[in-house]
Short mmCIF file of C-alpha atoms and ligand atoms in Angstrom, two decimals:
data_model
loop_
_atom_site.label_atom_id
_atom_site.label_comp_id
_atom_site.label_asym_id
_atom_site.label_seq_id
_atom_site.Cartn_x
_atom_site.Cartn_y
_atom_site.Cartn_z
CA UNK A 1 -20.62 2.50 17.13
CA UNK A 2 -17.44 2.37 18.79
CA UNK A 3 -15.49 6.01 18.59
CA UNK A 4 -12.46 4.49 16.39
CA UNK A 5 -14.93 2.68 14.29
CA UNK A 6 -16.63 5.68 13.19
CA UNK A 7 -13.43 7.23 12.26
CA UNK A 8 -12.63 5.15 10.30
CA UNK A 9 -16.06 5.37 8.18
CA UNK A 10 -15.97 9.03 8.29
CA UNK A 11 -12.30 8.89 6.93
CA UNK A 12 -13.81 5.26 4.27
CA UNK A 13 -16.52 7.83 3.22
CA UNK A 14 -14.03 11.20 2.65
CA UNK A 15 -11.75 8.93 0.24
CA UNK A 16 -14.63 7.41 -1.58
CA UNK A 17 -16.27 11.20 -2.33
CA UNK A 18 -12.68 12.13 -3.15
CA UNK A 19 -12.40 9.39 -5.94
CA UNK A 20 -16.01 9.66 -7.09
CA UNK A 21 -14.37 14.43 -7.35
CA UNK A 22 -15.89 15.56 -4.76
CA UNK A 23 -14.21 18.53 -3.40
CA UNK A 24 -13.96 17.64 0.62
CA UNK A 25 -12.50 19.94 2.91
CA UNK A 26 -10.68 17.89 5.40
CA UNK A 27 -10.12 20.91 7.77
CA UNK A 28 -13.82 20.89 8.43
CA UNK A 29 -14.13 17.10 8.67
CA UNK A 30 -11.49 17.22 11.23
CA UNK A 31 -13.11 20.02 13.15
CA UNK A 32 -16.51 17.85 13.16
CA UNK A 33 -14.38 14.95 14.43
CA UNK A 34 -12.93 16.76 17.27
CA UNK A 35 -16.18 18.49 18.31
CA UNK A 36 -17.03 14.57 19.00
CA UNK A 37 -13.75 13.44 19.96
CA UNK A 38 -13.87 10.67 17.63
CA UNK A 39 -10.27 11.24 16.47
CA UNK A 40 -7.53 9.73 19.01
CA UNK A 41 -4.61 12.16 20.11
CA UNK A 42 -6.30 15.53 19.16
CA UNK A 43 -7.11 17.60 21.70
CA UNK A 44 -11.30 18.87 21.40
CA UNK A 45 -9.54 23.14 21.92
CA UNK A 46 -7.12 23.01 19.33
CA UNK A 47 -7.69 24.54 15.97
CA UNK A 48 -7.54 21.98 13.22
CA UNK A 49 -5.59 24.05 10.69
CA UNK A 50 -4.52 27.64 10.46
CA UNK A 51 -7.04 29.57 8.58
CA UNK A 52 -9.16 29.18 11.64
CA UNK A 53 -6.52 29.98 13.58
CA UNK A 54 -5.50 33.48 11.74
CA UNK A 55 -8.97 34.84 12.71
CA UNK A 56 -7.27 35.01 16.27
CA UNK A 57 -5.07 38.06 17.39
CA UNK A 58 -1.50 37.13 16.45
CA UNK A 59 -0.51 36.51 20.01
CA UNK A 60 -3.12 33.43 20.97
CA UNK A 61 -2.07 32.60 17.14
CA UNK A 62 1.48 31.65 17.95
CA UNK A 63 0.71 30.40 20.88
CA UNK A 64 -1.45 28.09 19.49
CA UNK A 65 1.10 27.17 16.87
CA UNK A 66 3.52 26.40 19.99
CA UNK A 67 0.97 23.92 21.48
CA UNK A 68 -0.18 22.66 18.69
CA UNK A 69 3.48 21.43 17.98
CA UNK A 70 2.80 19.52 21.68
CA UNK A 71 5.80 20.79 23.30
CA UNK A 72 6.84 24.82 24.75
CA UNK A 73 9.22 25.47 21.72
CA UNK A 74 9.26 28.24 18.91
CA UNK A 75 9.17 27.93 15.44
CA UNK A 76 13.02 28.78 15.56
CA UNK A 77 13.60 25.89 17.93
CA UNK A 78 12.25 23.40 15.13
CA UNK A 79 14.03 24.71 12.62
CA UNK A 80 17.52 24.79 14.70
CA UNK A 81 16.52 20.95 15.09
CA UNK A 82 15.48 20.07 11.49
CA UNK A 83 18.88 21.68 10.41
CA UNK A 84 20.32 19.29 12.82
CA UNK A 85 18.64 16.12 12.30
CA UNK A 86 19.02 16.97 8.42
CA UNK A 87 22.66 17.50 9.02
CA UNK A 88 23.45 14.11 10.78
CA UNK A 89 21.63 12.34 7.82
CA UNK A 90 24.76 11.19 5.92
CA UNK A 91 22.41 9.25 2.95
CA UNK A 92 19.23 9.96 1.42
CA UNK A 93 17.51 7.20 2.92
CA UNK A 94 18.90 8.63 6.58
CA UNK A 95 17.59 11.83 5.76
CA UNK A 96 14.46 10.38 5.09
CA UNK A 97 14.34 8.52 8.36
CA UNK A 98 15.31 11.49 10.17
CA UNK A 99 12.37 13.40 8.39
CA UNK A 100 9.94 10.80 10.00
CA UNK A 101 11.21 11.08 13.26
CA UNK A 102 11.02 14.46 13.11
CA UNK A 103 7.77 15.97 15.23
CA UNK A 104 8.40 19.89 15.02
CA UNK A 105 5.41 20.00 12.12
CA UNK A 106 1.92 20.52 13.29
CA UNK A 107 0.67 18.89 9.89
CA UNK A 108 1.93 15.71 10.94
CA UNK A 109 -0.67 15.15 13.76
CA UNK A 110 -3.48 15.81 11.35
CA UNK A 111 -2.57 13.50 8.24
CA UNK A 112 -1.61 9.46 8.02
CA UNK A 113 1.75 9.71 6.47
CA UNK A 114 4.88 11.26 5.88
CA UNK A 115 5.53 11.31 2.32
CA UNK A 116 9.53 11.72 1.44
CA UNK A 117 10.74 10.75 -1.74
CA UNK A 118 10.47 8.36 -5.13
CA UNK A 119 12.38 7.43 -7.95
CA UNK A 120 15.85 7.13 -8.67
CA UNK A 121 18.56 8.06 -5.62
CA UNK A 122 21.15 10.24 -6.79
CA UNK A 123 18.86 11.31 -10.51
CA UNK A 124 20.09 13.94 -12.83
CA UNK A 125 16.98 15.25 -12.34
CA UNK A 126 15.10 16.42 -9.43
CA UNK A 127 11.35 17.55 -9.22
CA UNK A 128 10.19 19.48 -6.17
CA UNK A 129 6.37 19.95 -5.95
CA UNK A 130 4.61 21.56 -3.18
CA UNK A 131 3.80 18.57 -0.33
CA UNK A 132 1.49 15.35 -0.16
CA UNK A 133 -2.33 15.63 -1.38
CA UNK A 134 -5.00 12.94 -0.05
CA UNK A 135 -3.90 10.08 -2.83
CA UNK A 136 0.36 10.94 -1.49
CA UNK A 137 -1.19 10.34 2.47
CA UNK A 138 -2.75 7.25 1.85
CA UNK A 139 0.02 5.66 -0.59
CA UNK A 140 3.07 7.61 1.36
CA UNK A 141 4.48 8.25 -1.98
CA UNK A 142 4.48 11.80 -3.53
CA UNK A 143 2.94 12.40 -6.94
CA UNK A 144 0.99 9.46 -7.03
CA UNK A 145 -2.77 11.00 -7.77
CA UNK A 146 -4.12 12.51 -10.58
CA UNK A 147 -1.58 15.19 -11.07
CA UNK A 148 1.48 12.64 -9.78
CA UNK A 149 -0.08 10.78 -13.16
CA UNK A 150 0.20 13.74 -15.24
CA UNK A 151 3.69 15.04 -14.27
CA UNK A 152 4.84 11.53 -15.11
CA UNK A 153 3.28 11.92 -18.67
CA UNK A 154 4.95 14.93 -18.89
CA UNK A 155 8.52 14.02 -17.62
CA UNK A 156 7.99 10.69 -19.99
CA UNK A 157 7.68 13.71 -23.06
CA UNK A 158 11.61 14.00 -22.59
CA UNK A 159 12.28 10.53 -21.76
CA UNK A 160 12.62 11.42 -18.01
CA UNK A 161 10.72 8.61 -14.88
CA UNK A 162 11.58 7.76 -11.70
CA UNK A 163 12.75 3.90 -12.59
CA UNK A 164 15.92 5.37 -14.05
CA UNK A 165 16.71 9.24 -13.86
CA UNK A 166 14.36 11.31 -11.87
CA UNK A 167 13.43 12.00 -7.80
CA UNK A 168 10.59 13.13 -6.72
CA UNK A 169 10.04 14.98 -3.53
CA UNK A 170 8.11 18.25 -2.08
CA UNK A 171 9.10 21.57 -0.26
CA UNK A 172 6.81 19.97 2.56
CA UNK A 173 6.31 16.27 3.73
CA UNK A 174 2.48 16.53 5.43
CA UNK A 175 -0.55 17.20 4.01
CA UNK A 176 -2.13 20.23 4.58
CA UNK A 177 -5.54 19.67 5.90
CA UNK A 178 -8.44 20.24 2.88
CA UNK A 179 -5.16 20.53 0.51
CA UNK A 180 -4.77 24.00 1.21
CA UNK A 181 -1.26 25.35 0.78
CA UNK A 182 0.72 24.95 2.92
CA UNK A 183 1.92 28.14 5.21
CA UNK A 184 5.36 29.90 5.38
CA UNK A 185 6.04 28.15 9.21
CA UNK A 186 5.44 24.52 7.78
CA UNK A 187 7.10 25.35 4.97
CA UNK A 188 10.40 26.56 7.01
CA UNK A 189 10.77 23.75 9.46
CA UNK A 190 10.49 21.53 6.28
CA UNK A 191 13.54 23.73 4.36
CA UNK A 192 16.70 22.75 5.92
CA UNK A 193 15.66 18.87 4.88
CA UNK A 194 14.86 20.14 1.53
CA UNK A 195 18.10 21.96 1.47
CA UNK A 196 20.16 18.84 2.75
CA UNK A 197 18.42 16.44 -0.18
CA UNK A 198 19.87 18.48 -2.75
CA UNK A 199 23.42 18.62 -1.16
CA UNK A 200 23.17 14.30 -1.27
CA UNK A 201 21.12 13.93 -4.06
CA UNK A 202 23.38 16.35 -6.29
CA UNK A 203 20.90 16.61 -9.15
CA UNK A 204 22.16 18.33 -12.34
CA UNK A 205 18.18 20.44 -12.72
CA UNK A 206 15.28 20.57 -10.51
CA UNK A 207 12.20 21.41 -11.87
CA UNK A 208 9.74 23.46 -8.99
CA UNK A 209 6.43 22.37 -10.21
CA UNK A 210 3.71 25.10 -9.32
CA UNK A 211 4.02 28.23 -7.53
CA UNK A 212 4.37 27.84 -3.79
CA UNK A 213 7.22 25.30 -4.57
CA UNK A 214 8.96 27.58 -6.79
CA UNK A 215 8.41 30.82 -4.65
CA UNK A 216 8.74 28.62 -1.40
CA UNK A 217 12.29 27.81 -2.92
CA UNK A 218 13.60 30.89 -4.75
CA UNK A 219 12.76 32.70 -1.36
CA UNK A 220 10.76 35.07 -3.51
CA UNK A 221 6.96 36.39 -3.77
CA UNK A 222 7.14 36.55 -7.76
CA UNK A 223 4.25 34.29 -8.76
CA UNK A 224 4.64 31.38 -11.31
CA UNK A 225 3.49 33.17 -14.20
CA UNK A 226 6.46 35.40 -14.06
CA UNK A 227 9.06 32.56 -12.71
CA UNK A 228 8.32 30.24 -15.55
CA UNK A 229 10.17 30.46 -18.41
CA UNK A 230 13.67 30.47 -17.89
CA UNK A 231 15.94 28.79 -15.46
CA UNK A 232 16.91 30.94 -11.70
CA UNK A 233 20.02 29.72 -9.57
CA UNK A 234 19.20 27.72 -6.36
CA UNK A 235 22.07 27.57 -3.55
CA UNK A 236 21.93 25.23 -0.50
CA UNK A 237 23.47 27.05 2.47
CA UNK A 238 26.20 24.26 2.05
CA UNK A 239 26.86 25.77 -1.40
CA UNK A 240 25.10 23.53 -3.59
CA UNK A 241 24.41 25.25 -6.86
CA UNK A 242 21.75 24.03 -9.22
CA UNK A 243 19.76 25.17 -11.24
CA UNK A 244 16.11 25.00 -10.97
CA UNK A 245 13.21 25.35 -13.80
CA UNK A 246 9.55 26.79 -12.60
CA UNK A 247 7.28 25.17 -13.85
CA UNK A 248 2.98 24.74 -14.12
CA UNK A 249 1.92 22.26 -11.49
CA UNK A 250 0.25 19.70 -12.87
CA UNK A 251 -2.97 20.21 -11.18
CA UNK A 252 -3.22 23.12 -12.52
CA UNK A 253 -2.65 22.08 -15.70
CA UNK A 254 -5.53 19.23 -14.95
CA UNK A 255 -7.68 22.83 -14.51
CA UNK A 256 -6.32 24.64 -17.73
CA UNK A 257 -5.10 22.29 -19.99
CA UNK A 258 -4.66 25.14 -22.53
CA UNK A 259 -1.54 26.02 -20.38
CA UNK A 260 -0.05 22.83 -21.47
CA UNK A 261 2.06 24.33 -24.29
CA UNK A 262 3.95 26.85 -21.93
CA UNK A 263 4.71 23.53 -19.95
CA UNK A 264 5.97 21.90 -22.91
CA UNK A 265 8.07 24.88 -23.38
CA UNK A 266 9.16 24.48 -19.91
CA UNK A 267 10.15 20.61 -20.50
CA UNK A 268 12.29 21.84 -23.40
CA UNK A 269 14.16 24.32 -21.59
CA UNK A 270 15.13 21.27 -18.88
CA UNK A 271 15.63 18.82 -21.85
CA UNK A 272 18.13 21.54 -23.64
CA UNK A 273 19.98 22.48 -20.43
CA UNK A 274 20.86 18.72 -19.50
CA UNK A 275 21.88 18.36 -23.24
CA UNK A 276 24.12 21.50 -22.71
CA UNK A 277 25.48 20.03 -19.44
CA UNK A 278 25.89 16.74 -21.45
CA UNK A 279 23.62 14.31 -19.09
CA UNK A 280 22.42 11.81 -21.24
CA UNK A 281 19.09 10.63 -20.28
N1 URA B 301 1.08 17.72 -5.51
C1 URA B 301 2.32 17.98 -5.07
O1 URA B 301 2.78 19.11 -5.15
N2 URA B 301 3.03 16.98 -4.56
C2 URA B 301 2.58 15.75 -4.47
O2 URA B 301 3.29 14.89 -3.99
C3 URA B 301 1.28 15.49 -4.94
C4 URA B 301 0.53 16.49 -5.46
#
């Protein structure tokens, strides 16, 4: 079999056990993939995602970090550029092309797409969630799988979609190989774009759904059980001020639907603030 057509039956076979809920851990299929080369453009000595990589002494880690991202720069070089690039963008749909171009993320060698935004430009309301899952890479869109499903069941509970007065995004625009979480580097080369959408999408809320979102974006290592609740300020370095709900991700509420009443709870607290702020929706 030729090496690109097994690829692609490997990757055929990894979405089919996905849909039929089997749990696959796409760092591993990677790493089988390499050890045979069958996957075009990764090297066969590079780790394919970090928690392999943390078993190494914290040296050979970065430096693997630094090659991994292809070129000699640091994780403060990216970020000096993604504040750039994310500064030229004048418009959302700029910023987004400017997140695309943007190579300084070693996620985006190991997943199909970069997944940006949906729903309405410029919404009241703005949900962050924590980056693209294996439905979001195919599709490109976020929150488009089983939990993407859910959170738009739950945003529907306060008359809230993405057709007329919500955007959707994530704190990260790659998926994390296996869905792991994604870690505090990838996370901070992602920030200043994150930071730049909500100085041009000026949303009146945004609700962080699930914990590394929210702690990702209060800068903080309280965990969502203690977030959720009440509202917390959020402030762009450009001075945006909004401010931003915690709330269950919906995957985890797909795990422990009894949660679902704290989440309603949640909802009501973003329905009563836009009502206070007088955004009809
Ligand atoms: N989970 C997220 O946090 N974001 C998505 O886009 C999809 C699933």
């Amino acid at each position: 079999m030729p090496q690109n057509a097994s690829a692609a039956a490997l990757k055929a076979l990894t979405e089919w056990w996905e849909e039929m809920g089997v749990q696959v851990d796409q760092g591993e299929i990677d790493a089988a993939m390499r050890a045979k080369s069958v996957v075009p453009g990764l090297p066969r000595d590079v780790p394919p995602h970090a928690p392999e990589a943390t078993q190494e002494a914290p040296d050979q880690v970065r430096g693997e970090r630094k090659r991994r991202r292809g070129e000699n720069k640091t994780l403060t070089d990216w970020v000096a550029e993604a504040e750039s690039l994310a500064a030229g963008a004048d418009t959302l749909e700029a910023l987004k092309a400017a997140i695309k171009s943007f190579e300084g993320c070693p996620l985006k060698q190991l997943c199909d797409k970069t997944v940006v935004y949906d729903g309405t430009l410029n919404a009241p309301v703005m949900v962050l969630g924590e980056g693209p899952g294996g439905q979001e890479d195919r599709i490109g869109l976020p929150f488009v799988g089983k939990a993407g499903q859910l959170l738009d069941k739950m945003l529907a509970a306060i008359q809230l979609d993405r057709k007329t007065n919500t955007f959707i995004s994530n704190v990260n625009y790659w998926r994390p190989p296996g869905n792991r979480n994604p870690e505090a580097d990838e996370l901070a080369v992602c920030r200043p774009f994150v930071d730049r959408m909500v100085d041009l999408a000026q949303p009146k809320i945004i609700i962080a759904t699930g914990g590394v979102a929210a702690k990702s974006l209060l800068d903080t290592k309280t965990g969502i059980m203690r977030l959720r609740g009440s509202e917390r300020p959020f402030k762009t370095p450009a001075g945006t001020e909004v401010p931003l709900v915690p709330m269950f991700h919906p995957a985890y509420l797909l795990r422990r639907p009894q949660d679902k009443s704290r989440a309603w709870r949640d909802l009501l607290l973003v329905q009563a603030r836009l009502n206070e702020m007088g955004v009809e929706v």
